Amino acid sequence: MPVRLSPAKINLFLYVTGRRADGYHELFSLMAPLTLADRLEIIRSGNGIKAVCSHPDVPEDDRNLACRAAALFRSAMIEKKGDPVFDHLTIHIEKKIPVCGGLGGGSSNAACVLLALNQSSETPFSTDEMMHLGLTLGADVPFFIFGTPAFASGVGEKLVPCRQMPHLSVIIVNPGVPASTVDVFRKLEFGLTFTPSYIINPSSNALPFGNKLDGREILHNDLEGPACSLYPEIGTAKKEMALLLQRNVYMSGSGSSLFALYSDHDMAERSYETLLQARSENMKFIFLSRIGLWDG
Ligand code: ATP
């Protein structure tokens, strides 16, 4: 199978709107895929389903979300067609997306494997069916199957395309501290208010920052407070980044990655160079990326 790109995402804003009886949190978020991406190569050989990845924090066995996606697809194929299609699969993952960075790398890899296997098996499953399958692996997986900028609600599975997403460049800084999504949500319980400071009707598709950015756009992430109190390095990196860029900086997902938005790519490039030169040890990875519009 051809090498595939498995994109990262950012949450431009994220509100936690409730908690379900099963413990999952409900949220309202604007999510966008990035051009920053892992590279995946799926080969139909090996011994069972295995991943190969040189990143020390990525498991190569059935704890890997890409392997779990392949196993899930195989079971679904047995159920639907009585044919597993494959017994052995090796998934080579070249990691570019920081792990536990709030950029959805694992979920993206899972979606990428589901999409690749579905395509190479004459698409037995519709996009909707794939999104349902993906949801059993993680709340962000349906978004990566959807593949376009979208307003997400529910636990992340109710998606409405954001058709007015402007072409944006994004500077991403990861402070090198992995943030545990479970711990960040647990921490949120203490100060939870569930009151979004603005409500956007997804069907109106209005964006809180319009189509041009002037550095004063105001976005919000309910998980930023808890993440910064658990991992103070995030707050430190955020302050440094905002000062150097003279721009608003936001956190993606449950952290730890931070981002700044630019509608002018040349300006983003200059700011990226500034950041590379002035970086401190609080900025372990710095990327210049773009919002990937329709190429999920
Ligand atoms: P999210 O924003 O969806 O919460 P994240 O970007 O913060 O996710 P991931 O990088 O997806 O977090 O990784 C979370 C955990 O999943 C890590 O503990 C990692 O070891 C594990 N994991 C399993 N499979 C993968 C994979 N293919 N890529 C990255 N991490 C994986």
XYZ file of C-alpha atoms and ligand atoms in Angstrom:
327
model
C 0.000 0.000 0.000
C 1.315 3.529 -0.721
C 2.835 5.651 2.042
C 0.108 7.787 3.644
C 0.213 11.047 5.564
C -1.478 10.964 8.966
C -2.150 14.616 9.903
C -2.105 16.310 13.306
C -5.027 18.491 14.455
C -5.464 21.558 16.586
C -8.467 22.582 18.620
C -8.863 26.282 17.798
C -11.228 26.512 20.750
C -12.484 23.927 23.188
C -15.273 24.133 25.739
C -16.107 21.283 28.088
C -19.891 21.398 28.220
C -20.810 18.440 30.405
C -19.993 15.054 31.791
C -21.881 11.914 30.784
C -22.968 9.157 33.170
C -20.279 6.871 31.659
C -17.573 9.351 32.679
C -16.861 10.744 29.194
C -16.837 14.520 28.866
C -18.911 16.373 26.314
C -17.307 19.261 24.534
C -17.740 21.868 21.877
C -14.664 22.481 19.785
C -13.470 23.802 16.450
C -10.993 21.275 15.097
C -8.741 21.588 12.074
C -6.297 19.148 10.451
C -2.735 20.375 9.945
C -0.160 19.756 7.251
C 2.146 18.546 10.082
C 1.802 14.777 9.699
C 3.218 11.351 10.545
C 4.023 9.013 7.651
C 2.502 5.538 7.664
C 3.336 2.579 5.490
C 1.173 -0.516 5.772
C 2.631 -3.790 4.543
C 0.685 -7.048 4.343
C 3.347 -9.279 5.866
C 4.930 -10.055 9.233
C 3.579 -12.041 12.127
C 0.149 -10.903 13.297
C -0.509 -7.157 13.520
C 2.540 -5.141 14.578
C 3.737 -1.544 14.440
C 7.314 -0.470 13.820
C 8.142 2.953 15.256
C 11.420 4.346 16.540
C 9.751 6.812 18.945
C 10.446 5.609 22.528
C 6.923 6.452 23.782
C 5.013 4.684 21.023
C 4.223 1.000 21.697
C 4.698 -1.478 18.839
C 2.215 -4.105 20.044
C -1.573 -4.140 20.372
C -1.461 -1.042 22.597
C -0.646 0.956 19.482
C -3.791 2.671 18.193
C -2.811 1.897 14.606
C -2.643 -1.850 15.447
C -5.946 -1.641 17.305
C -7.514 0.004 14.264
C -6.253 -2.801 12.000
C -7.575 -5.478 14.376
C -10.935 -3.686 14.549
C -11.165 -3.471 10.761
C -10.337 -7.181 10.484
C -13.127 -8.115 12.956
C -15.590 -5.836 11.166
C -14.707 -7.489 7.843
C -15.263 -10.951 9.294
C -18.658 -9.796 10.536
C -19.651 -8.108 7.272
C -18.103 -10.358 4.622
C -17.007 -13.478 6.484
C -13.502 -12.701 5.242
C -10.729 -11.195 7.398
C -8.883 -9.921 4.243
C -5.541 -10.187 6.025
C -3.891 -12.085 8.870
C -0.551 -10.314 8.998
C 0.138 -6.595 8.856
C 3.171 -4.470 9.646
C 2.536 -0.745 10.104
C 5.639 1.427 9.829
C 5.109 4.766 11.609
C 7.457 7.701 11.104
C 6.502 10.007 13.992
C 6.619 13.751 13.398
C 3.687 14.651 15.672
C 4.740 15.051 19.337
C 3.314 12.224 21.472
C 0.811 13.222 24.199
C 0.903 16.727 22.747
C -2.822 17.406 22.273
C -2.332 17.109 18.502
C -4.169 13.797 18.163
C -1.287 11.775 16.698
C -2.445 8.352 17.911
C -6.063 8.932 16.856
C -4.887 10.165 13.463
C -2.780 7.028 12.952
C -5.819 4.889 13.820
C -8.037 6.759 11.336
C -5.322 6.565 8.675
C -5.144 2.761 9.019
C -8.947 2.399 8.878
C -9.119 4.571 5.744
C -6.217 2.769 4.038
C -7.621 -0.705 4.746
C -11.124 0.305 3.661
C -9.812 1.757 0.392
C -7.652 -1.246 -0.382
C -10.601 -3.604 0.263
C -12.964 -1.920 -2.244
C -14.559 0.367 0.410
C -16.942 -2.056 2.122
C -17.705 0.579 4.788
C -19.239 4.025 4.276
C -17.652 7.106 5.877
C -20.372 7.042 8.550
C -19.704 3.390 9.344
C -15.984 4.108 9.536
C -16.607 6.993 11.926
C -18.681 4.692 14.150
C -15.942 2.079 14.108
C -13.316 4.736 14.843
C -15.222 6.114 17.819
C -14.719 2.819 19.659
C -10.966 3.539 19.523
C -11.046 7.157 20.666
C -13.152 10.327 20.639
C -10.870 12.095 18.117
C -10.791 9.260 15.566
C -14.089 10.203 13.802
C -12.708 13.709 13.161
C -9.704 12.319 11.288
C -12.016 10.122 9.179
C -14.193 13.181 8.484
C -10.988 14.903 7.423
C -11.999 18.574 7.170
C -12.127 21.520 9.609
C -15.216 20.890 11.735
C -17.225 21.923 14.747
C -17.211 18.932 17.099
C -19.707 18.237 19.861
C -20.845 15.225 21.878
C -17.626 13.522 22.958
C -16.186 14.707 19.637
C -18.168 12.448 17.307
C -20.860 14.910 16.192
C -19.188 16.823 13.396
C -20.382 19.727 11.273
C -17.990 20.931 8.547
C -16.597 24.423 9.060
C -16.872 25.737 5.523
C -15.526 29.204 6.248
C -12.202 28.173 7.695
C -9.693 30.715 6.383
C -6.290 29.667 5.020
C -4.169 29.895 8.135
C -0.540 29.275 8.958
C 0.127 27.913 12.396
C 3.243 28.059 14.561
C 3.272 25.174 17.000
C 5.488 24.862 20.043
C 5.673 21.727 22.128
C 7.378 22.190 25.492
C 8.527 18.536 25.572
C 6.354 17.593 28.523
C 3.834 14.872 27.677
C 0.360 15.739 29.015
C -1.976 12.946 30.106
C -5.478 13.582 28.749
C -7.019 11.529 31.589
C -5.172 13.510 34.277
C -6.056 16.868 32.705
C -9.783 16.014 32.568
C -9.611 14.724 36.146
C -8.061 18.004 37.267
C -10.801 19.951 35.490
C -13.434 18.605 37.904
C -12.277 20.924 40.648
C -12.948 24.239 38.994
C -15.523 23.277 36.424
C -18.030 25.925 35.382
C -19.313 24.601 32.015
C -20.111 28.114 30.847
C -18.762 28.936 27.394
C -18.061 32.657 27.154
C -19.534 32.620 23.664
C -21.780 30.143 21.940
C -21.426 29.503 18.238
C -24.193 27.974 16.251
C -22.341 25.440 14.071
C -24.981 25.655 11.349
C -24.350 29.398 10.957
C -20.667 28.573 10.490
C -19.661 31.968 11.878
C -16.103 32.032 13.169
C -15.143 33.902 16.304
C -12.170 35.510 14.591
C -13.454 36.315 11.107
C -11.401 35.611 8.026
C -8.395 37.831 8.797
C -6.292 37.614 11.900
C -4.659 40.595 13.518
C -3.147 38.874 16.529
C -5.972 39.915 18.825
C -8.351 37.063 18.119
C -9.739 35.604 21.316
C -10.077 31.874 21.499
C -10.475 29.725 24.583
C -9.653 26.255 25.885
C -11.282 25.045 29.133
C -8.478 22.503 29.572
C -5.687 25.075 29.600
C -6.024 25.963 33.313
C -5.928 22.361 34.539
C -3.135 21.429 32.089
C -0.964 24.379 33.198
C -1.512 23.624 36.851
C -0.450 19.983 36.311
C 2.401 20.878 33.950
C 3.693 24.403 34.716
C 6.122 24.102 31.777
C 3.156 24.682 29.450
C 2.352 28.061 31.029
C 6.008 29.087 30.973
C 6.385 28.184 27.305
C 3.135 29.989 26.508
C 4.321 33.243 28.115
C 7.681 33.099 26.338
C 6.067 32.305 22.998
C 3.488 35.116 23.297
C 6.220 37.592 24.233
C 8.516 36.615 21.366
C 5.730 36.510 18.782
C 3.764 39.466 20.190
C 0.679 37.418 19.509
C -2.029 35.461 21.284
C -1.001 31.883 21.980
C -3.415 29.027 22.652
C -3.194 25.446 23.843
C -4.491 22.553 21.723
C -6.621 19.749 23.194
C -5.471 18.656 26.629
C -1.977 20.016 25.928
C 0.874 20.231 25.893
C 1.233 21.851 22.454
C 0.713 25.585 21.984
C -0.081 27.453 18.798
C -0.349 30.900 17.234
C -2.374 31.652 14.090
C -1.434 33.757 11.045
C -3.420 34.664 7.973
C -0.190 35.932 6.340
C 2.183 33.059 5.602
C 5.247 35.286 5.050
C 4.733 36.836 8.446
C 4.340 33.361 9.978
C 7.648 32.343 8.368
C 9.462 35.381 9.788
C 7.978 34.761 13.232
C 8.953 31.098 13.024
C 12.582 32.102 12.279
C 12.515 34.512 15.241
C 11.288 31.763 17.492
C 13.917 29.287 16.274
C 16.664 31.779 17.058
C 15.352 32.870 20.455
C 14.054 29.515 21.654
C 14.662 28.441 25.246
C 14.714 24.944 26.730
C 10.953 25.367 27.264
C 10.402 25.070 23.528
C 11.501 21.575 22.624
C 9.783 21.254 19.236
C 8.830 24.159 16.986
C 6.869 23.643 13.774
C 5.559 25.887 11.050
C 2.448 24.291 9.613
C -0.756 25.175 7.797
C -4.334 24.227 8.289
C -4.979 21.440 5.801
C -8.281 22.303 4.241
C -9.900 19.383 2.511
C -7.241 16.724 2.251
C -7.900 14.626 5.387
P -5.331 13.659 22.056
O -5.100 15.057 21.626
O -6.238 12.882 21.132
O -5.673 13.486 23.499
P -2.512 13.260 22.142
O -2.006 13.861 20.879
O -2.405 14.104 23.376
O -3.997 12.835 21.888
P -1.229 10.838 21.420
O 0.046 11.353 20.852
O -2.270 10.408 20.466
O -1.821 11.899 22.429
O -0.806 9.606 22.395
C -1.470 9.301 23.566
C -1.019 7.937 24.084
O -1.305 6.930 23.109
C 0.436 7.804 24.427
O 0.522 7.225 25.711
C 1.011 6.840 23.409
O 1.982 5.981 23.940
C -0.199 6.033 22.980
N -0.179 5.600 21.574
C -0.674 4.459 21.117
N -0.543 4.368 19.790
C 0.025 5.520 19.371
C 0.398 6.020 18.085
N 0.209 5.328 16.966
N 0.944 7.253 18.047
C 1.125 7.983 19.167
N 0.809 7.530 20.401
C 0.258 6.316 20.512
